[in-house]
Every structure is written in C-alpha cells, then in structure tokens.
Amino acid sequence: MNEDEEVDYLLNQAHKDINAWANEMHRAEYFDAGTLAIAALRRNYATRYIAPPERCLQTSQGIRVVLNGLRDISNLCIISSEPRWLEHSLAVEEVWGLSHDSTQRINAFSNINPEFISYCSDFISQPLEKIKHRFGDGLYTSWEMVSDSVLCTICEKDIRGCDHIPNRWYRGRLCKVRAMGGRITHVALLENPRDKRCRIWPWMRVESGESDETIYDG
Amino acid sequence: MLTSQLADVLTRIGITEEQLKGTDLLLLPENIDAGTSELQDTEESIWLGKYLKEKNVAVKTGFDLGLKPAVVERRGIDIWLGVAWVTNAIAAPVIANLIASYLLEQRQRSQDDRVHIDLRLQDGKKTSQIKYSGSLSDFERLMEGFTHSKDKKLP
C-alpha cells in the first residue's frame, strides 16, 4: 500500500471501530462498548503495527487518542449509570476527570465528524449536569509558574528562537515544550481555570478552625 | 533618533533603534515598564508571536532582540498577551485582525474568556496606549474599531 492507501485503510478501520462502539453505547451496553474501544486500540492501531510514513503515524496517533476518549466515555457511563453514584466522592471525582479527559481527546483529532462529537458530548454532559446540580460550579486551584526558559523538544533550543510550533509533527516527532528552571510563584483559588480537573471538592475541606469555610461551594 | 515612550523603554532594556528596522510589531515582556530585574514573557504571547510570524507579520519579540526574559505560565483560563507595541501605524489594522483571529481560531476560546493586553500604537513620536482586561467578545469589538478607524489610531 502507498501512503494514501494506508491512511484510507486506517480511517476506514477507525470508522468501523467507532460505529461498533456507538452501537453498543446506543444500547446502553457501556461495558461492551468500552471493551470494544480497548480491543480496537490494541488490535489495529498499536505502534508496532504502524510504520512510517509520517501521515500514517499521525493518523494512527489521532485515532488512538479518539479511541481512548471513547473508552473514557464508556467508563464514565458505567459509573454514572449506578443510581447512587453521586453519593460516593471517588465516583464523582472519577466521572469529573473522565468527562474532561474524554472531551479533550475526542476534540483532538481533526478527522472526526462534528456530529459524532456532538453525539459523544451528550453522554458527557448528562453526568456533568448532575454534578453541577449537586455541587455547584466549583472552585479550582490554579498556580502561576515562572521558568527561566522553555525548550523545544524537536531542536532542544528555546522555543522562542526556533521555527517549530508546539503540537505539530516534524518527521514523525511531535513538538512539545519543556519548561526549564521553573518555580511556582502563586497559588490561587479560581472559578474559571484552564483545566477543570484541578477542582476542589467539598470533601477536601480541612476542618481546622479558621480555614474551614473556604472550600465548600455546594 | 527616537524621542518617545518607545525610545525610553528601548533604551532601558538595551535595545537600539537600529534593531527595530523593518519591524511592524513588538511583543515585549508584560512587565517591561516595571523596572524589575526579571522581565517576564507570558506563555500566550510566545504562541501569538509564532502565529504572527507564520502570517508574515514583521514581528519581533524581546527574545528576538537579545533579551532573555523568564516565562510566566498561568493556569487560569484568562489570556495574558503582555505588551503588543505596533511600531508601524499603517500595519495596525492587519495586526489587529490577526490578533483577533488568533484568539478565536487558534486557541478555540470562549467569548467569555478574559483577555489581558497592553496595546500600544506608535505614530511618529506619539504613543497611544490601551491596557485592556475584559471579555474576548468585547476585545473583538475593540479590534474591529481599531481596524476600521480612519486615522489608524487607538480610541
């Protein structure tokens, strides 16, 4: 197969795998749907099966990220389909984390149909609404970090001085940024964090005299 | 010879007028006026600089000019863009459009997200300045006004 054929093959295979997942989700068979996503990840897109060229690697990487997102959605549906899940702090935290993980993952691959993203979002939004109703909008920890420099993982130079762009692929390698000499200068409580996985839950409040009213937001 | 707010700032940080030739926009550390020993680039201003360079804007950052500012990363949802100093007034409308596009398209931001930018326009010796902290939607409107203003000056 040439490069185009191989990319088409991967996308067609992903289409079948995602449809199979969606069918199980539609039937509320969340465990089976999650198992399908995991099996597809291991069977079809494992790195050992995908050879260069670069577009094939990028495509398989993108599909893997989406399938991980679908697995997350299945898992959060398994937990949130239990009638009393909101009464268990670990279940709430897990659903919260999976909701944001899966949202990030299914939006990460440009080849995904927006209608399918909307279909997935329905599974995510329902437990989030329940969490909001029970615990409010929440408070979040936020920090500010100052670094001496930020290195590009492609050329190992300061990213401000090179032409590489973070989250782009260069000869099969993804450009990332690595902060050097970092130190945290502030920690704050916020209502609008960049990453909502840093939520402070009511059960995290510390019963220590003067400071016990800062966390509860229900 | 520049005799302006821009010249004062450049002199203070050791940048010569010669280094600015052909530059339409300077992206400078957010605390460039504070006189602190540790200048700070915001993380978002670095990505904005890279975006504008890809769009062929004649932009230079403090790093390009030989400074080695520290980099501040804030984990809130607010967008901190530091100091954006338009040194060529004719290029201002294009730059304003591109900054608005960057925020909306590249960063996939919500209209409610807050933007913090110290926007300055150099027109000869005169410097106009807006320190903006507000919603992205209002910032968009500000940039539209900036783009359509006949005299290319900040309101």
mmCIF file of N, CA and C in Angstrom, chain B residues 40-150:
data_model
loop_
_atom_site.group_PDB
_atom_site.id
_atom_site.type_symbol
_atom_site.label_atom_id
_atom_site.label_comp_id
_atom_site.label_asym_id
_atom_site.label_seq_id
_atom_site.Cartn_x
_atom_site.Cartn_y
_atom_site.Cartn_z
ATOM 1 N N GLN B 40 9.430 39.321 32.221
ATOM 2 C CA GLN B 40 8.642 38.102 32.051
ATOM 3 C C GLN B 40 7.835 38.136 30.764
ATOM 4 N N ASP B 41 8.085 37.146 29.893
ATOM 5 C CA ASP B 41 7.192 36.901 28.759
ATOM 6 C C ASP B 41 6.034 36.061 29.258
ATOM 7 N N THR B 42 4.837 36.327 28.743
ATOM 8 C CA THR B 42 3.742 35.413 29.053
ATOM 9 C C THR B 42 3.773 34.287 28.020
ATOM 10 N N GLU B 43 3.333 33.109 28.466
ATOM 11 C CA GLU B 43 3.338 31.950 27.577
ATOM 12 C C GLU B 43 2.522 32.236 26.315
ATOM 13 N N GLU B 44 1.357 32.874 26.509
ATOM 14 C CA GLU B 44 0.463 33.102 25.368
ATOM 15 C C GLU B 44 1.072 34.079 24.374
ATOM 16 N N SER B 45 1.883 35.033 24.851
ATOM 17 C CA SER B 45 2.490 35.988 23.916
ATOM 18 C C SER B 45 3.518 35.292 23.028
ATOM 19 N N ILE B 46 4.109 34.206 23.540
ATOM 20 C CA ILE B 46 5.064 33.445 22.720
ATOM 21 C C ILE B 46 4.327 32.780 21.560
ATOM 22 N N TRP B 47 3.149 32.166 21.894
ATOM 23 C CA TRP B 47 2.407 31.488 20.812
ATOM 24 C C TRP B 47 1.832 32.504 19.828
ATOM 25 N N LEU B 48 1.430 33.673 20.349
ATOM 26 C CA LEU B 48 0.935 34.725 19.457
ATOM 27 C C LEU B 48 2.052 35.161 18.499
ATOM 28 N N GLY B 49 3.255 35.327 19.027
ATOM 29 C CA GLY B 49 4.387 35.726 18.196
ATOM 30 C C GLY B 49 4.655 34.726 17.088
ATOM 31 N N LYS B 50 4.593 33.442 17.421
ATOM 32 C CA LYS B 50 4.831 32.409 16.406
ATOM 33 C C LYS B 50 3.731 32.418 15.346
ATOM 34 N N TYR B 51 2.493 32.627 15.801
ATOM 35 C CA TYR B 51 1.359 32.678 14.869
ATOM 36 C C TYR B 51 1.548 33.841 13.894
ATOM 37 N N LEU B 52 1.898 35.014 14.426
ATOM 38 C CA LEU B 52 2.030 36.197 13.573
ATOM 39 C C LEU B 52 3.202 36.060 12.607
ATOM 40 N N LYS B 53 4.276 35.408 13.051
ATOM 41 C CA LYS B 53 5.407 35.195 12.143
ATOM 42 C C LYS B 53 5.001 34.289 10.986
ATOM 43 N N GLU B 54 4.188 33.279 11.292
ATOM 44 C CA GLU B 54 3.707 32.394 10.217
ATOM 45 C C GLU B 54 2.825 33.138 9.222
ATOM 46 N N LYS B 55 2.178 34.197 9.716
ATOM 47 C CA LYS B 55 1.317 35.009 8.838
ATOM 48 C C LYS B 55 2.115 36.135 8.177
ATOM 49 N N ASN B 56 3.437 36.047 8.286
ATOM 50 C CA ASN B 56 4.342 37.003 7.642
ATOM 51 C C ASN B 56 4.233 38.427 8.177
ATOM 52 N N VAL B 57 3.810 38.568 9.410
ATOM 53 C CA VAL B 57 3.857 39.878 10.055
ATOM 54 C C VAL B 57 5.306 40.144 10.468
ATOM 55 N N ALA B 58 5.754 41.368 10.264
ATOM 56 C CA ALA B 58 7.122 41.726 10.666
ATOM 57 C C ALA B 58 7.124 41.985 12.168
ATOM 58 N N VAL B 59 7.182 40.907 12.933
ATOM 59 C CA VAL B 59 7.083 41.000 14.390
ATOM 60 C C VAL B 59 8.405 40.570 15.022
ATOM 61 N N LYS B 60 8.780 41.259 16.077
ATOM 62 C CA LYS B 60 9.948 40.837 16.852
ATOM 63 C C LYS B 60 9.557 40.759 18.318
ATOM 64 N N THR B 61 10.072 39.752 18.974
ATOM 65 C CA THR B 61 9.833 39.615 20.409
ATOM 66 C C THR B 61 11.066 40.105 21.161
ATOM 67 N N GLY B 62 10.925 40.248 22.459
ATOM 68 C CA GLY B 62 12.087 40.617 23.269
ATOM 69 C C GLY B 62 13.217 39.618 23.070
ATOM 70 N N PHE B 63 12.855 38.343 22.964
ATOM 71 C CA PHE B 63 13.866 37.295 22.770
ATOM 72 C C PHE B 63 14.595 37.506 21.447
ATOM 73 N N ASP B 64 13.847 37.849 20.395
ATOM 74 C CA ASP B 64 14.470 38.101 19.082
ATOM 75 C C ASP B 64 15.481 39.244 19.164
ATOM 76 N N LEU B 65 15.207 40.170 20.083
ATOM 77 C CA LEU B 65 16.070 41.358 20.193
ATOM 78 C C LEU B 65 17.216 41.151 21.186
ATOM 79 N N GLY B 66 17.353 39.941 21.656
ATOM 80 C CA GLY B 66 18.500 39.631 22.503
ATOM 81 C C GLY B 66 18.217 39.565 23.986
ATOM 82 N N LEU B 67 16.958 39.829 24.381
ATOM 83 C CA LEU B 67 16.619 39.702 25.805
ATOM 84 C C LEU B 67 16.415 38.228 26.143
ATOM 85 N N LYS B 68 16.518 37.893 27.384
ATOM 86 C CA LYS B 68 16.246 36.524 27.846
ATOM 87 C C LYS B 68 15.229 36.577 28.988
ATOM 88 N N PRO B 69 14.003 37.027 28.669
ATOM 89 C CA PRO B 69 13.011 37.128 29.753
ATOM 90 C C PRO B 69 12.672 35.746 30.299
ATOM 91 N N ALA B 70 12.272 35.708 31.574
ATOM 92 C CA ALA B 70 11.689 34.475 32.111
ATOM 93 C C ALA B 70 10.321 34.295 31.444
ATOM 94 N N VAL B 71 9.736 33.110 31.622
ATOM 95 C CA VAL B 71 8.431 32.833 31.007
ATOM 96 C C VAL B 71 7.435 32.524 32.109
ATOM 97 N N VAL B 72 6.315 33.263 32.108
ATOM 98 C CA VAL B 72 5.309 33.025 33.137
ATOM 99 C C VAL B 72 4.138 32.266 32.522
ATOM 100 N N GLU B 73 3.761 31.176 33.211
ATOM 101 C CA GLU B 73 2.617 30.369 32.782
ATOM 102 C C GLU B 73 1.558 30.416 33.861
ATOM 103 N N ARG B 74 0.367 30.876 33.478
ATOM 104 C CA ARG B 74 -0.739 30.954 34.436
ATOM 105 C C ARG B 74 -1.785 29.922 34.049
ATOM 106 N N ARG B 75 -2.276 29.190 35.025
ATOM 107 C CA ARG B 75 -3.181 28.086 34.735
ATOM 108 C C ARG B 75 -4.648 28.480 34.753
ATOM 109 N N GLY B 76 -4.938 29.763 34.938
ATOM 110 C CA GLY B 76 -6.318 30.217 34.807
ATOM 111 C C GLY B 76 -6.699 30.257 33.334
ATOM 112 N N ILE B 77 -7.997 30.507 33.069
ATOM 113 C CA ILE B 77 -8.453 30.499 31.683
ATOM 114 C C ILE B 77 -8.175 31.833 30.994
ATOM 115 N N ASP B 78 -7.815 32.859 31.768
ATOM 116 C CA ASP B 78 -7.540 34.172 31.186
ATOM 117 C C ASP B 78 -6.359 34.109 30.219
ATOM 118 N N ILE B 79 -6.382 35.034 29.264
ATOM 119 C CA ILE B 79 -5.356 35.067 28.224
ATOM 120 C C ILE B 79 -4.472 36.282 28.468
ATOM 121 N N TRP B 80 -3.219 36.040 28.751
ATOM 122 C CA TRP B 80 -2.298 37.131 29.070
ATOM 123 C C TRP B 80 -1.358 37.335 27.887
ATOM 124 N N LEU B 81 -1.484 38.480 27.214
ATOM 125 C CA LEU B 81 -0.727 38.700 25.983
ATOM 126 C C LEU B 81 0.430 39.686 26.139
ATOM 127 N N GLY B 82 0.644 40.198 27.333
ATOM 128 C CA GLY B 82 1.790 41.077 27.535
ATOM 129 C C GLY B 82 1.639 42.405 26.805
ATOM 130 N N VAL B 83 2.774 42.951 26.359
ATOM 131 C CA VAL B 83 2.773 44.250 25.679
ATOM 132 C C VAL B 83 2.897 44.021 24.167
ATOM 133 N N ALA B 84 1.894 44.502 23.423
ATOM 134 C CA ALA B 84 1.949 44.448 21.954
ATOM 135 C C ALA B 84 2.072 45.883 21.453
ATOM 136 N N TRP B 85 3.234 46.194 20.925
ATOM 137 C CA TRP B 85 3.538 47.585 20.548
ATOM 138 C C TRP B 85 3.632 47.673 19.026
ATOM 139 N N VAL B 86 2.622 48.289 18.426
ATOM 140 C CA VAL B 86 2.607 48.445 16.962
ATOM 141 C C VAL B 86 3.520 49.616 16.612
ATOM 142 N N THR B 87 4.597 49.322 15.918
ATOM 143 C CA THR B 87 5.577 50.380 15.619
ATOM 144 C C THR B 87 5.370 50.975 14.228
ATOM 145 N N ASN B 88 4.496 50.341 13.440
ATOM 146 C CA ASN B 88 4.180 50.877 12.117
ATOM 147 C C ASN B 88 2.657 51.024 12.033
ATOM 148 N N ALA B 89 2.179 52.269 12.153
ATOM 149 C CA ALA B 89 0.730 52.505 12.258
ATOM 150 C C ALA B 89 -0.026 51.981 11.045
ATOM 151 N N ILE B 90 0.624 51.966 9.885
ATOM 152 C CA ILE B 90 -0.057 51.502 8.669
ATOM 153 C C ILE B 90 -0.427 50.023 8.784
ATOM 154 N N ALA B 91 0.386 49.272 9.518
ATOM 155 C CA ALA B 91 0.145 47.829 9.645
ATOM 156 C C ALA B 91 -0.870 47.505 10.742
ATOM 157 N N ALA B 92 -1.309 48.520 11.483
ATOM 158 C CA ALA B 92 -2.159 48.279 12.655
ATOM 159 C C ALA B 92 -3.443 47.506 12.347
ATOM 160 N N PRO B 93 -4.186 47.868 11.271
ATOM 161 C CA PRO B 93 -5.434 47.134 11.014
ATOM 162 C C PRO B 93 -5.203 45.641 10.773
ATOM 163 N N VAL B 94 -4.186 45.321 10.011
ATOM 164 C CA VAL B 94 -3.897 43.911 9.717
ATOM 165 C C VAL B 94 -3.510 43.178 11.001
ATOM 166 N N ILE B 95 -2.679 43.825 11.795
ATOM 167 C CA ILE B 95 -2.231 43.204 13.046
ATOM 168 C C ILE B 95 -3.423 42.995 13.984
ATOM 169 N N ALA B 96 -4.298 43.983 14.073
ATOM 170 C CA ALA B 96 -5.483 43.866 14.945
ATOM 171 C C ALA B 96 -6.349 42.688 14.507
ATOM 172 N N ASN B 97 -6.555 42.574 13.188
ATOM 173 C CA ASN B 97 -7.338 41.454 12.650
ATOM 174 C C ASN B 97 -6.715 40.119 13.016
ATOM 175 N N LEU B 98 -5.407 40.043 12.866
ATOM 176 C CA LEU B 98 -4.721 38.764 13.097
ATOM 177 C C LEU B 98 -4.727 38.386 14.578
ATOM 178 N N ILE B 99 -4.593 39.384 15.449
ATOM 179 C CA ILE B 99 -4.638 39.068 16.889
ATOM 180 C C ILE B 99 -6.018 38.519 17.250
ATOM 181 N N ALA B 100 -7.070 39.163 16.715
ATOM 182 C CA ALA B 100 -8.431 38.675 16.979
ATOM 183 C C ALA B 100 -8.613 37.269 16.415
ATOM 184 N N SER B 101 -8.102 37.032 15.213
ATOM 185 C CA SER B 101 -8.220 35.697 14.587
ATOM 186 C C SER B 101 -7.485 34.654 15.405
ATOM 187 N N TYR B 102 -6.307 35.026 15.863
ATOM 188 C CA TYR B 102 -5.509 34.086 16.663
ATOM 189 C C TYR B 102 -6.301 33.616 17.883
ATOM 190 N N LEU B 103 -6.908 34.578 18.561
ATOM 191 C CA LEU B 103 -7.622 34.232 19.795
ATOM 192 C C LEU B 103 -8.834 33.357 19.515
ATOM 193 N N LEU B 104 -9.537 33.651 18.438
ATOM 194 C CA LEU B 104 -10.778 32.927 18.164
ATOM 195 C C LEU B 104 -10.523 31.576 17.504
ATOM 196 N N GLU B 105 -9.650 31.560 16.504
ATOM 197 C CA GLU B 105 -9.475 30.341 15.722
ATOM 198 C C GLU B 105 -8.427 29.428 16.313
ATOM 199 N N GLN B 106 -7.291 29.989 16.627
ATOM 200 C CA GLN B 106 -6.182 29.140 17.025
ATOM 201 C C GLN B 106 -6.353 28.590 18.427
ATOM 202 N N ARG B 107 -6.844 29.406 19.324
ATOM 203 C CA ARG B 107 -6.894 28.961 20.716
ATOM 204 C C ARG B 107 -8.265 28.424 21.109
ATOM 205 N N GLN B 108 -9.213 28.478 20.157
ATOM 206 C CA GLN B 108 -10.556 27.934 20.402
ATOM 207 C C GLN B 108 -11.108 28.395 21.752
ATOM 208 N N ARG B 109 -11.139 29.677 21.897
ATOM 209 C CA ARG B 109 -11.543 30.264 23.166
ATOM 210 C C ARG B 109 -13.044 30.528 23.199
ATOM 211 N N SER B 110 -13.576 30.643 24.402
ATOM 212 C CA SER B 110 -14.970 31.027 24.580
ATOM 213 C C SER B 110 -15.052 32.552 24.605
ATOM 214 N N GLN B 111 -16.208 33.077 24.210
ATOM 215 C CA GLN B 111 -16.408 34.530 24.186
ATOM 216 C C GLN B 111 -16.307 35.148 25.584
ATOM 217 N N ASP B 112 -16.515 34.316 26.612
ATOM 218 C CA ASP B 112 -16.486 34.845 27.978
ATOM 219 C C ASP B 112 -15.073 34.898 28.570
ATOM 220 N N ASP B 113 -14.119 34.249 27.928
ATOM 221 C CA ASP B 113 -12.752 34.257 28.450
ATOM 222 C C ASP B 113 -12.219 35.690 28.494
ATOM 223 N N ARG B 114 -11.403 35.939 29.495
ATOM 224 C CA ARG B 114 -10.892 37.296 29.652
ATOM 225 C C ARG B 114 -9.507 37.439 29.013
ATOM 226 N N VAL B 115 -9.321 38.583 28.364
ATOM 227 C CA VAL B 115 -8.062 38.890 27.688
ATOM 228 C C VAL B 115 -7.374 40.026 28.438
ATOM 229 N N HIS B 116 -6.066 39.907 28.596
ATOM 230 C CA HIS B 116 -5.276 40.985 29.212
ATOM 231 C C HIS B 116 -4.174 41.354 28.217
ATOM 232 N N ILE B 117 -4.212 42.580 27.768
ATOM 233 C CA ILE B 117 -3.194 43.014 26.807
ATOM 234 C C ILE B 117 -2.905 44.499 27.020
ATOM 235 N N ASP B 118 -1.656 44.844 26.880
ATOM 236 C CA ASP B 118 -1.229 46.243 26.914
ATOM 237 C C ASP B 118 -0.886 46.602 25.467
ATOM 238 N N LEU B 119 -1.849 47.243 24.808
ATOM 239 C CA LEU B 119 -1.734 47.503 23.376
ATOM 240 C C LEU B 119 -1.267 48.937 23.164
ATOM 241 N N ARG B 120 -0.192 49.100 22.407
ATOM 242 C CA ARG B 120 0.340 50.450 22.189
ATOM 243 C C ARG B 120 0.545 50.669 20.693
ATOM 244 N N LEU B 121 0.285 51.887 20.286
ATOM 245 C CA LEU B 121 0.461 52.234 18.874
ATOM 246 C C LEU B 121 1.407 53.416 18.778
ATOM 247 N N GLN B 122 2.475 53.226 18.039
ATOM 248 C CA GLN B 122 3.458 54.282 17.842
ATOM 249 C C GLN B 122 3.180 54.995 16.527
ATOM 250 N N ASP B 123 2.930 56.293 16.605
ATOM 251 C CA ASP B 123 2.708 57.075 15.387
ATOM 252 C C ASP B 123 3.667 58.258 15.450
ATOM 253 N N GLY B 124 4.821 58.099 14.838
ATOM 254 C CA GLY B 124 5.874 59.103 14.998
ATOM 255 C C GLY B 124 6.367 59.071 16.433
ATOM 256 N N LYS B 125 6.310 60.249 17.071
ATOM 257 C CA LYS B 125 6.774 60.301 18.463
ATOM 258 C C LYS B 125 5.644 60.041 19.447
ATOM 259 N N LYS B 126 4.417 59.967 18.919
ATOM 260 C CA LYS B 126 3.256 59.841 19.791
ATOM 261 C C LYS B 126 2.922 58.371 20.050
ATOM 262 N N THR B 127 2.670 58.069 21.304
ATOM 263 C CA THR B 127 2.265 56.703 21.666
ATOM 264 C C THR B 127 0.853 56.727 22.219
ATOM 265 N N SER B 128 -0.029 55.916 21.611
ATOM 266 C CA SER B 128 -1.372 55.704 22.178
ATOM 267 C C SER B 128 -1.342 54.356 22.874
ATOM 268 N N GLN B 129 -2.085 54.246 23.948
ATOM 269 C CA GLN B 129 -1.987 53.022 24.757
ATOM 270 C C GLN B 129 -3.344 52.628 25.310
ATOM 271 N N ILE B 130 -3.636 51.352 25.238
ATOM 272 C CA ILE B 130 -4.818 50.798 25.917
ATOM 273 C C ILE B 130 -4.354 49.628 26.751
ATOM 274 N N LYS B 131 -4.669 49.668 28.036
ATOM 275 C CA LYS B 131 -4.462 48.480 28.866
ATOM 276 C C LYS B 131 -5.809 47.802 28.993
ATOM 277 N N TYR B 132 -5.974 46.720 28.290
ATOM 278 C CA TYR B 132 -7.292 46.074 28.222
ATOM 279 C C TYR B 132 -7.327 44.820 29.081
ATOM 280 N N SER B 133 -8.326 44.728 29.932
ATOM 281 C CA SER B 133 -8.633 43.495 30.660
ATOM 282 C C SER B 133 -10.136 43.318 30.582
ATOM 283 N N GLY B 134 -10.584 42.413 29.765
ATOM 284 C CA GLY B 134 -12.024 42.223 29.603
ATOM 285 C C GLY B 134 -12.315 40.993 28.795
ATOM 286 N N SER B 135 -13.588 40.858 28.423
ATOM 287 C CA SER B 135 -14.003 39.636 27.734
ATOM 288 C C SER B 135 -13.448 39.595 26.316
ATOM 289 N N LEU B 136 -13.368 38.378 25.799
ATOM 290 C CA LEU B 136 -12.891 38.188 24.441
ATOM 291 C C LEU B 136 -13.850 38.828 23.450
ATOM 292 N N SER B 137 -15.164 38.765 23.737
ATOM 293 C CA SER B 137 -16.136 39.347 22.801
ATOM 294 C C SER B 137 -15.959 40.866 22.715
ATOM 295 N N ASP B 138 -15.735 41.516 23.855
ATOM 296 C CA ASP B 138 -15.504 42.968 23.824
ATOM 297 C C ASP B 138 -14.169 43.290 23.151
ATOM 298 N N PHE B 139 -13.192 42.408 23.354
ATOM 299 C CA PHE B 139 -11.887 42.627 22.726
ATOM 300 C C PHE B 139 -12.022 42.572 21.204
ATOM 301 N N GLU B 140 -12.863 41.641 20.738
ATOM 302 C CA GLU B 140 -13.130 41.543 19.304
ATOM 303 C C GLU B 140 -13.664 42.862 18.766
ATOM 304 N N ARG B 141 -14.637 43.430 19.510
ATOM 305 C CA ARG B 141 -15.235 44.705 19.073
ATOM 306 C C ARG B 141 -14.197 45.829 19.081
ATOM 307 N N LEU B 142 -13.338 45.787 20.098
ATOM 308 C CA LEU B 142 -12.260 46.777 20.179
ATOM 309 C C LEU B 142 -11.354 46.678 18.950
ATOM 310 N N MET B 143 -11.033 45.433 18.578
ATOM 311 C CA MET B 143 -10.151 45.221 17.432
ATOM 312 C C MET B 143 -10.833 45.649 16.130
ATOM 313 N N GLU B 144 -12.160 45.453 16.053
ATOM 314 C CA GLU B 144 -12.895 45.896 14.863
ATOM 315 C C GLU B 144 -12.799 47.413 14.729
ATOM 316 N N GLY B 145 -12.981 48.098 15.850
ATOM 317 C CA GLY B 145 -12.867 49.548 15.845
ATOM 318 C C GLY B 145 -11.461 49.982 15.448
ATOM 319 N N PHE B 146 -10.515 49.259 15.932
ATOM 320 C CA PHE B 146 -9.109 49.519 15.644
ATOM 321 C C PHE B 146 -8.847 49.353 14.141
ATOM 322 N N THR B 147 -9.460 48.303 13.572
ATOM 323 C CA THR B 147 -9.256 48.001 12.159
ATOM 324 C C THR B 147 -9.906 49.042 11.266
ATOM 325 N N HIS B 148 -11.094 49.504 11.678
ATOM 326 C CA HIS B 148 -11.853 50.383 10.800
ATOM 327 C C HIS B 148 -11.597 51.869 11.036
ATOM 328 N N SER B 149 -10.838 52.187 12.058
ATOM 329 C CA SER B 149 -10.613 53.618 12.328
ATOM 330 C C SER B 149 -9.836 54.250 11.182
ATOM 331 N N LYS B 150 -10.299 55.425 10.779
ATOM 332 C CA LYS B 150 -9.715 56.046 9.590
ATOM 333 C C LYS B 150 -8.268 56.465 9.821
#
